[in-house]
Short mmCIF file of C-alpha atoms and ligand atoms in Angstrom, two decimals:
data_model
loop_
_atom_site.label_atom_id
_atom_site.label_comp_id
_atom_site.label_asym_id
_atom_site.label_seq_id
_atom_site.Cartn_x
_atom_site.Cartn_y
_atom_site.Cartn_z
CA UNK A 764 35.03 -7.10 19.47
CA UNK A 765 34.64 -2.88 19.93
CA UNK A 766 31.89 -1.08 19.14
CA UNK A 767 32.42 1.83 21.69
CA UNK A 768 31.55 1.69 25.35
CA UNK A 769 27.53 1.62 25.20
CA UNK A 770 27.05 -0.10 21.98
CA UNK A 771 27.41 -4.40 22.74
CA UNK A 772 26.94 -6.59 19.61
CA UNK A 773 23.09 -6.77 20.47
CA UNK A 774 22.30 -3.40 20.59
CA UNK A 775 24.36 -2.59 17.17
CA UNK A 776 21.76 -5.53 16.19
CA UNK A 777 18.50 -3.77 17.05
CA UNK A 778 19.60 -0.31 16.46
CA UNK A 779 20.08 -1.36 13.08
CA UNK A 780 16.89 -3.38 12.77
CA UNK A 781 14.53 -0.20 14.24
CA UNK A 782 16.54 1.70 11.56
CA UNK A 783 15.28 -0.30 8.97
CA UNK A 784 12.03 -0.68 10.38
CA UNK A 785 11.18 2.75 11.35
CA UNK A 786 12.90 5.00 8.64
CA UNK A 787 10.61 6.24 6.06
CA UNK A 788 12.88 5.29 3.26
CA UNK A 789 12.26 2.17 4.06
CA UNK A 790 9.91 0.73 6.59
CA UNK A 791 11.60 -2.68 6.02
CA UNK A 792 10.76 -5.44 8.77
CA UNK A 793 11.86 -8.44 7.41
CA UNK A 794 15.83 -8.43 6.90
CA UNK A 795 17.86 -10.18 9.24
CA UNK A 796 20.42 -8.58 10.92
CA UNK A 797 23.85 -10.43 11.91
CA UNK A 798 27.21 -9.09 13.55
CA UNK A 799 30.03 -11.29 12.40
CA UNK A 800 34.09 -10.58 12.03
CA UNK A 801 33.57 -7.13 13.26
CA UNK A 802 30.89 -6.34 10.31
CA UNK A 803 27.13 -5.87 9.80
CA UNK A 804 25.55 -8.39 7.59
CA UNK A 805 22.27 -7.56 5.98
CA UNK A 806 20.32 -11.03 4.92
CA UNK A 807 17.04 -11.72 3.31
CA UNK A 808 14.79 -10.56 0.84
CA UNK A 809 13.21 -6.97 -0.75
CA UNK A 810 11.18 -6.67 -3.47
CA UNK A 811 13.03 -4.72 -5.64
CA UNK A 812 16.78 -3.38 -6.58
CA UNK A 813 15.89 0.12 -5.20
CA UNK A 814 15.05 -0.88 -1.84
CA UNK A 815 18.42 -3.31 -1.32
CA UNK A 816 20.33 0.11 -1.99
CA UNK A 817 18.43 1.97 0.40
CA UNK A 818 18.47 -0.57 2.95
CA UNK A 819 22.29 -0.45 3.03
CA UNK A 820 22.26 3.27 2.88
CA UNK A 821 20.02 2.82 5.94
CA UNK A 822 21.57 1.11 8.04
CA UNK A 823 25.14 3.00 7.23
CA UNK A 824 23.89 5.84 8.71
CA UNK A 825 23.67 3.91 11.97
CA UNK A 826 26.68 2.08 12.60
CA UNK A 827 29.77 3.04 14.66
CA UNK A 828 32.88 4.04 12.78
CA UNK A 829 35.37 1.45 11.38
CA UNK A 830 31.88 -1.09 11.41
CA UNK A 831 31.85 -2.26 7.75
CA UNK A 832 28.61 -3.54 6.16
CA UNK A 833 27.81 -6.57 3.90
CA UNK A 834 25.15 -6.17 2.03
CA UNK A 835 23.95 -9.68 1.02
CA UNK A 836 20.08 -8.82 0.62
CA UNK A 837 18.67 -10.36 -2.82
CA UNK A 838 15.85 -9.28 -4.84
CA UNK A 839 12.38 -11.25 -4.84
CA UNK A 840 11.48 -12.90 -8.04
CA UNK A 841 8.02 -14.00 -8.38
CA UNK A 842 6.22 -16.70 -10.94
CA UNK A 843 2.97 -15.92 -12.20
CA UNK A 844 0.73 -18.31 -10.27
CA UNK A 845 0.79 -21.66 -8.61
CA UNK A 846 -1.09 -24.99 -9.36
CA UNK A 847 -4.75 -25.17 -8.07
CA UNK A 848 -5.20 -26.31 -4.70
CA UNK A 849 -8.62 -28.50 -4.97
CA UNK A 850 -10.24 -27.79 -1.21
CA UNK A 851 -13.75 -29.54 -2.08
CA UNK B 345 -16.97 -24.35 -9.41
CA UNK B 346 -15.50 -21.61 -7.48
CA UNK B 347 -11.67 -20.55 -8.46
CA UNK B 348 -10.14 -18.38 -5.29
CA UNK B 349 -6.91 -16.32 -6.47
CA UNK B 350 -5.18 -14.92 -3.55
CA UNK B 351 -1.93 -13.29 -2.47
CA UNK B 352 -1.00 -10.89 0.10
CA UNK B 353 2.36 -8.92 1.34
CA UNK B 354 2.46 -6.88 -2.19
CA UNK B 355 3.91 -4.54 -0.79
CA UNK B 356 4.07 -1.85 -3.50
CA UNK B 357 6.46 1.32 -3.38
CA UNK B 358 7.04 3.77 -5.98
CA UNK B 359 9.55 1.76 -7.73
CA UNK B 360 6.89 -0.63 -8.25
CA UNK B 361 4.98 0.55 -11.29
CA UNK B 362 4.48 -2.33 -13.65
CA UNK B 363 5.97 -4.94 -11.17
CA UNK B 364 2.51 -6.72 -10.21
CA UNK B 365 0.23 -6.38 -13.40
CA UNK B 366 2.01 -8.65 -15.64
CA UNK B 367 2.00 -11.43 -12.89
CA UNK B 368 -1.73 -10.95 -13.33
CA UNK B 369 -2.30 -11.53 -17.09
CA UNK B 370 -3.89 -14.44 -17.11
CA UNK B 371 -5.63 -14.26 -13.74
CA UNK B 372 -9.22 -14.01 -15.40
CA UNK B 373 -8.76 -17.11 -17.34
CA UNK B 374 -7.78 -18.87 -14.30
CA UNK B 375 -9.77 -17.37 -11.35
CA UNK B 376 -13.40 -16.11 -10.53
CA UNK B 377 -11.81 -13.45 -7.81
CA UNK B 378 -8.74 -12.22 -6.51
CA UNK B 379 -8.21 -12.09 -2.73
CA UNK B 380 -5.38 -9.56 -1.08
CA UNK B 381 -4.67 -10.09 2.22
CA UNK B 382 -2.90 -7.26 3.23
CA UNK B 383 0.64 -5.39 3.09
CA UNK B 384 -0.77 -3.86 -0.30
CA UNK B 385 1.80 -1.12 0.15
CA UNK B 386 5.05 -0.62 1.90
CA UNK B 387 4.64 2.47 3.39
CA UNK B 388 0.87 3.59 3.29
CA UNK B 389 1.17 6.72 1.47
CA UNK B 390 -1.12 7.76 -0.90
CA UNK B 391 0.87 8.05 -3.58
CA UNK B 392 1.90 4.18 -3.74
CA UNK B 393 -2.11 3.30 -3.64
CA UNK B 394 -1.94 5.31 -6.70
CA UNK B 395 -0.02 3.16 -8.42
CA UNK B 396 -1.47 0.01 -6.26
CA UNK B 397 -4.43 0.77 -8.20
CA UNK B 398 -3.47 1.19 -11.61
CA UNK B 399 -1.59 -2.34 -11.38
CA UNK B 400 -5.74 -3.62 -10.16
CA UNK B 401 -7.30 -1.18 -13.26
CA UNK B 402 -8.60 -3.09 -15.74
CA UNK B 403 -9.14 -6.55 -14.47
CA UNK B 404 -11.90 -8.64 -15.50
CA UNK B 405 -12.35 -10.52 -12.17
CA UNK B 406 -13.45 -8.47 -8.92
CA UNK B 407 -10.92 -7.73 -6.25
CA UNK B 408 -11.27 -7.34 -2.52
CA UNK B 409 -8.65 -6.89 -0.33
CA UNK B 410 -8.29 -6.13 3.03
CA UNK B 411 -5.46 -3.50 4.56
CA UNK B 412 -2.33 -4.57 6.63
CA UNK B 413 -0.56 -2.95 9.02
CA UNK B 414 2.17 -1.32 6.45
CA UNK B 415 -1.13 0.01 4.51
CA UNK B 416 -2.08 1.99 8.03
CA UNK B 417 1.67 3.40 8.54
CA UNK B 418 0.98 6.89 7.45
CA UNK B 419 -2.93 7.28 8.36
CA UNK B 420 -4.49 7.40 5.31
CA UNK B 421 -6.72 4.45 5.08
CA UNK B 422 -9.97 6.29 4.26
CA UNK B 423 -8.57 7.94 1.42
CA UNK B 424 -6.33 4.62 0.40
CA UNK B 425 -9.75 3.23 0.72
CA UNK B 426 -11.20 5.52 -2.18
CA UNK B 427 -8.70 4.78 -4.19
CA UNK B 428 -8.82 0.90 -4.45
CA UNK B 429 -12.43 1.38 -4.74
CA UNK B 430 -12.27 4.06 -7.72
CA UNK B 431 -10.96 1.15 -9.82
CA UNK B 432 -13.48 -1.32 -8.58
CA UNK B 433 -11.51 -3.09 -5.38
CA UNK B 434 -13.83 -4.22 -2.26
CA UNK B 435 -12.09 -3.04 0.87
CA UNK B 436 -13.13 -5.29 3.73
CA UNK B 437 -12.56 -3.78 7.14
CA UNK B 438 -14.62 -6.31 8.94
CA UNK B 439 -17.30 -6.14 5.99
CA UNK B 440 -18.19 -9.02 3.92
CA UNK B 441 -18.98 -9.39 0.07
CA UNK B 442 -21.08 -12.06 -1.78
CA UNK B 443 -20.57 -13.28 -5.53
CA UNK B 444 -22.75 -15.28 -7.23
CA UNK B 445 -20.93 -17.75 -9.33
CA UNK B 446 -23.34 -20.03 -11.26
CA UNK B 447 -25.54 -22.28 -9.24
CA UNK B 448 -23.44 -21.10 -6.23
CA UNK B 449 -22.46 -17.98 -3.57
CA UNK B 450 -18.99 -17.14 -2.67
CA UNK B 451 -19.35 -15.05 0.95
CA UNK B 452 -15.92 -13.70 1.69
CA UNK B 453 -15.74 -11.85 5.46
CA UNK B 454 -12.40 -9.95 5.63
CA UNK B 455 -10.75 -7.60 8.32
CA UNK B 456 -7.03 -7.18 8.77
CA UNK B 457 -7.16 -8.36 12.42
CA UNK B 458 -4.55 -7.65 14.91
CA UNK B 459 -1.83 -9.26 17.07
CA UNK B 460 -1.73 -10.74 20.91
CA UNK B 461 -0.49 -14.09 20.28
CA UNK B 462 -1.94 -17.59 20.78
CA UNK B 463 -3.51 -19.80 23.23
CA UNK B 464 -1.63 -20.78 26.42
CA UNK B 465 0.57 -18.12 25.19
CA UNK B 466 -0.62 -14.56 24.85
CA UNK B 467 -1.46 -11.16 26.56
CA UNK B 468 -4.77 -10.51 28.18
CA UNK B 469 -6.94 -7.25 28.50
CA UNK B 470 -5.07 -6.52 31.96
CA UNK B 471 -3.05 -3.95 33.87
CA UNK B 472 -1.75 -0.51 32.25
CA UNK B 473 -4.42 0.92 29.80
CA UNK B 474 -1.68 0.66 26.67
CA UNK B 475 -2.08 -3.11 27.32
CA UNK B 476 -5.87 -3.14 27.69
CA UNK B 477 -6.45 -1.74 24.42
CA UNK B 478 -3.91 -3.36 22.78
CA UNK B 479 -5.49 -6.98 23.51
CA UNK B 480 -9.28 -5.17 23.20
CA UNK B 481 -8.43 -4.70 19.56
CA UNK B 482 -7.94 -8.05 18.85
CA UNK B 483 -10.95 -9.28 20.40
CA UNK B 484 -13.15 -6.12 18.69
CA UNK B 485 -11.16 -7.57 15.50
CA UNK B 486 -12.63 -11.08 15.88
CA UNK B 487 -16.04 -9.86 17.10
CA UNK B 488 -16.15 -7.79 13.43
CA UNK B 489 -14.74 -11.35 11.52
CA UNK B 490 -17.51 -13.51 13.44
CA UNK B 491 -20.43 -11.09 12.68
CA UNK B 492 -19.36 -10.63 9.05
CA UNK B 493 -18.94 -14.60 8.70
CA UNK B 494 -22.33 -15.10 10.33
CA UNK B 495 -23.83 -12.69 7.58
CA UNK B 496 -22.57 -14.93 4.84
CA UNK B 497 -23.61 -18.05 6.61
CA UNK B 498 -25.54 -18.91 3.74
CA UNK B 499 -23.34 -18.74 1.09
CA UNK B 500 -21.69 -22.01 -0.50
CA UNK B 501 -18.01 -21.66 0.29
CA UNK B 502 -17.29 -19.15 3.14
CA UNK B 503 -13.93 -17.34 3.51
CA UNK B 504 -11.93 -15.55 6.07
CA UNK B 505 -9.53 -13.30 4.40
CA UNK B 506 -7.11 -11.51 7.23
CA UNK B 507 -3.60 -9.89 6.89
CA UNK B 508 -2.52 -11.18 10.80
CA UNK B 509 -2.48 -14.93 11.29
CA UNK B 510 -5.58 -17.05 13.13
CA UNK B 511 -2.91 -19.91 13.56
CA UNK B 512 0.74 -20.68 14.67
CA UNK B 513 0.77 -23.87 11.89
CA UNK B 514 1.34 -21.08 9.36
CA UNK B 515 4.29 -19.21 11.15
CA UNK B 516 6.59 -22.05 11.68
CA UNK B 517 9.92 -20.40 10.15
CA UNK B 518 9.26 -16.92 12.29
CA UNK B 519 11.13 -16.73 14.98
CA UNK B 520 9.11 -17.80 18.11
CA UNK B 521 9.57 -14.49 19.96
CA UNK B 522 7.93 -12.88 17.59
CA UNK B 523 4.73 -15.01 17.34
CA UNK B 524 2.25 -12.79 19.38
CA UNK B 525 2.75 -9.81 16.82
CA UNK B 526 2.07 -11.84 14.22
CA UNK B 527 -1.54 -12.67 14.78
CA UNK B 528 -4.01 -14.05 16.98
CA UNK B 529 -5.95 -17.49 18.51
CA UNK B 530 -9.28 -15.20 18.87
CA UNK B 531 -9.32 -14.80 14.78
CA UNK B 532 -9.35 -19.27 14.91
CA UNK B 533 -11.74 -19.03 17.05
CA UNK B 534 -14.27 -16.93 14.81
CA UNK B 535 -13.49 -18.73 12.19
CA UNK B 536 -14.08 -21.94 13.30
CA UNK B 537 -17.28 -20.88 14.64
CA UNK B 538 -18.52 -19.91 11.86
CA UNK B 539 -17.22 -23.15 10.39
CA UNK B 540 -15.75 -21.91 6.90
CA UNK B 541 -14.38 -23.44 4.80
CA UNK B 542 -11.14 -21.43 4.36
CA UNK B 543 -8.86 -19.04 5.42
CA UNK B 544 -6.84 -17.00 4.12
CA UNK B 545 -3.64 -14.71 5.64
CA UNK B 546 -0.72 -13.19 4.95
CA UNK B 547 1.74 -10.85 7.24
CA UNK B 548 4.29 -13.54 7.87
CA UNK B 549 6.45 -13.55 5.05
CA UNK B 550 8.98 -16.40 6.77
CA UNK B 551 5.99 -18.29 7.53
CA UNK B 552 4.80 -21.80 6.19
CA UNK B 553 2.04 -21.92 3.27
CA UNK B 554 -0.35 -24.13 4.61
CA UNK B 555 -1.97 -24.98 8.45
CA UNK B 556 -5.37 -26.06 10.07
CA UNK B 557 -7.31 -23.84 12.90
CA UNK B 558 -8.52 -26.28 16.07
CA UNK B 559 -11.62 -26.85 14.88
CA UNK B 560 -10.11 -28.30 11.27
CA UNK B 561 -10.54 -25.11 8.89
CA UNK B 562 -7.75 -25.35 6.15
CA UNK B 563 -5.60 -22.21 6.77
CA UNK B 564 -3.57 -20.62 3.75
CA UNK B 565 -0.18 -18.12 4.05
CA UNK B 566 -0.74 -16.31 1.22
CA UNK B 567 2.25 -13.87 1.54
CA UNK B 568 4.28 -13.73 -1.37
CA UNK B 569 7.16 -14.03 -0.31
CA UNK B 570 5.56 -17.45 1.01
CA UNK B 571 4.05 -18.56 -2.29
CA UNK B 572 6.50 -17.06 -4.29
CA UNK B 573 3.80 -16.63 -7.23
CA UNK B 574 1.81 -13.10 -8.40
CA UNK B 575 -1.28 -15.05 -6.67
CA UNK B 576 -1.99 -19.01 -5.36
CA UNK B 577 -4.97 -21.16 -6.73
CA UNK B 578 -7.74 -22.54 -4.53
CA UNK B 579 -10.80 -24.36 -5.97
CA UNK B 580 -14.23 -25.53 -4.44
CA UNK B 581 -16.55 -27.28 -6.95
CA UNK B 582 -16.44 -31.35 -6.75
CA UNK B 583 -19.21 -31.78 -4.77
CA UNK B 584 -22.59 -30.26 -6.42
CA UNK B 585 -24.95 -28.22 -4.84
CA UNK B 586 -28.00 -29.53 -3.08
CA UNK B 587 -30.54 -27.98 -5.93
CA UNK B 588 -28.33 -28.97 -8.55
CA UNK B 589 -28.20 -32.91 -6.69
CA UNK B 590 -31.91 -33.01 -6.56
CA UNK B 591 -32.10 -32.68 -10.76
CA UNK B 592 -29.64 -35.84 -11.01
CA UNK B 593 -27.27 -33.35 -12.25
CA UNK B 594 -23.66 -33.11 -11.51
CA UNK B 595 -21.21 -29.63 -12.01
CA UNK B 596 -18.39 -31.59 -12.18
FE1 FE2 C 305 4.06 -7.87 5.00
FE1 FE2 C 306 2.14 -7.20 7.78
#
């Protein structure tokens, strides 16, 4: 696989994870990053529709040409509370 | 009886208006406080503890909370700070708050802690000055958690409320590389000196919901993206209190 002289499958990785991480769109630590079949695959959770579209916008931005991106990040869905947990 | 709501890793933006409150609707019927444990906010901005604090307006239980690091991003924590409290929300930054709850006192000591890892495993306050003040805010961290647990000593059911981690039982699902920025043995330590009877943490959001510090203290991952609820339940109340005992009374 190509991704120009400098940039090995790792370092597409964590360039794309400090995107994430550091841009102030987003300031997203938790998605997984993968490089498979020549693409980007974004995996995991954010808490809300807004956010997955950034997060692909994000990491666009930083990706060779010709590297395509998946984005298969899903929206959290939370339940209102959780059975009591008797300690004492 | 004491009823502990708690949740951490909100993690509110500007898209979030509306998003947390109705997970809370029924939190008063079911809980005599809420506990946050950090990650209130995803960015820190001002703007999203605005609207942080109109999803907290209005409760009838009382809130404390302590910050994360996403809630220190942009630098405004004493104005965040304000903010929470303007609607009533404790902000522990290695304070502690009592509530009286019937016969019995609930002492919750909160800080949001820091990272270095865990024991046999983590950095020291050594070498380049970066370093040494890196490590000599975890251990000023868990010097402000012991002294604020010590202060609620007396209370009935003591809690440690953190955003980073005192264990490594409730990170199993992080990757292991990644363990000493998620929290810290010296936090354990506190706690279990102080002996409470709970703590509380959130930060990992891949973590594991429930562990145990060395000295036995039941540990709670309260990120929710962990408990994948608005808040989870803990209770304290079978066993009666000693001037309740001494009447041949029971609270059930
Ligand atoms: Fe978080
Ligand atoms: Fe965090």
């Amino acid at each position: 696989m190509e991704y120009g002289p400098t940039l090995h499958k790792s370092y597409l990785v964590a360039r794309v994870r400090e995107a994430l991480a550091e841009d102030p769109r987003l300031n997203e630590l938790d998605i997984q990053v993968t490089v498979a079949a020549g693409k980007v695959f974004l995996l995991g959770e954010v808490a809300s529709q807004e956010r997955r579209r950034q997060a692909a916008i994000v990491a666009a931005e930083v990706l060779p040409e010709g590297i395509g991106l998946v984005n298969n990040l899903h929206v959290a869905r939370y339940t209102e509370s959780s059975d009591v947990e008797e300690l004492r | 009886m004491i009823r502990i709501a708690a949740a951490g890793d909100l993690h509110v933006g500007l898209d979030s208006v509306g998003c947390y409150s109705p997970l809370l609707a029924h939190l008063h019927e079911r809980a005599d406080v809420l506990l946050l444990a950090g990650d209130l906010t995803q960015h820190g901005s001002i703007d999203e503890f605005h609207v942080l604090a109109k999803e907290l307006a209005g409760l009838h239980t009382p809130v404390a909370a302590v910050f994360g690091n996403h809630d220190y991003h942009q630098g405004h924590e004493t104005r965040n700070r304000e903010i929470l409290e303007s609607v009533g929300v404790r902000v522990l930054e290695g304070e502690y708050m009592v509530l009286r709850m019937g016969e019995e006192r609930l002492g919750v000591a909160g800080i949001k802690g820091f990272c270095g890892g865990y024991a046999g495993a983590c950095g020291a306050e050594f070498g380049e000055p970066e370093m040494k003040s890196f490590i000599r805010t975890t251990k000023e961290d868990a010097e402000s958690l012991r002294i604020a647990l010590d202060a609620i000593s007396g209370c009935d059911v003591r809690v440690a409320l953190t955003h980073y981690s005192p264990i490594k039982g409730t990170l199993v699902g992080e990757k292991l590389e990644i363990y000493p920025f998620l929290g810290s043995y010296l936090l354990a330590e506190a706690i279990d000196g102080a002996k409470a009877d709970l703590a509380l943490h959130g930060h990992s959001h891949k973590g594991t919901d429930q562990g145990v510090t060395p000295g036995g203290v039941p540990v709670r991952n309260v990120a929710m993206p962990v408990i994948r609820t608005g808040y989870q339940l803990f209770s304290f109340g079978s066993a009666p209190s000693p001037s309740v005992e001494s009447m041949g009374e029971s609270t059930g």
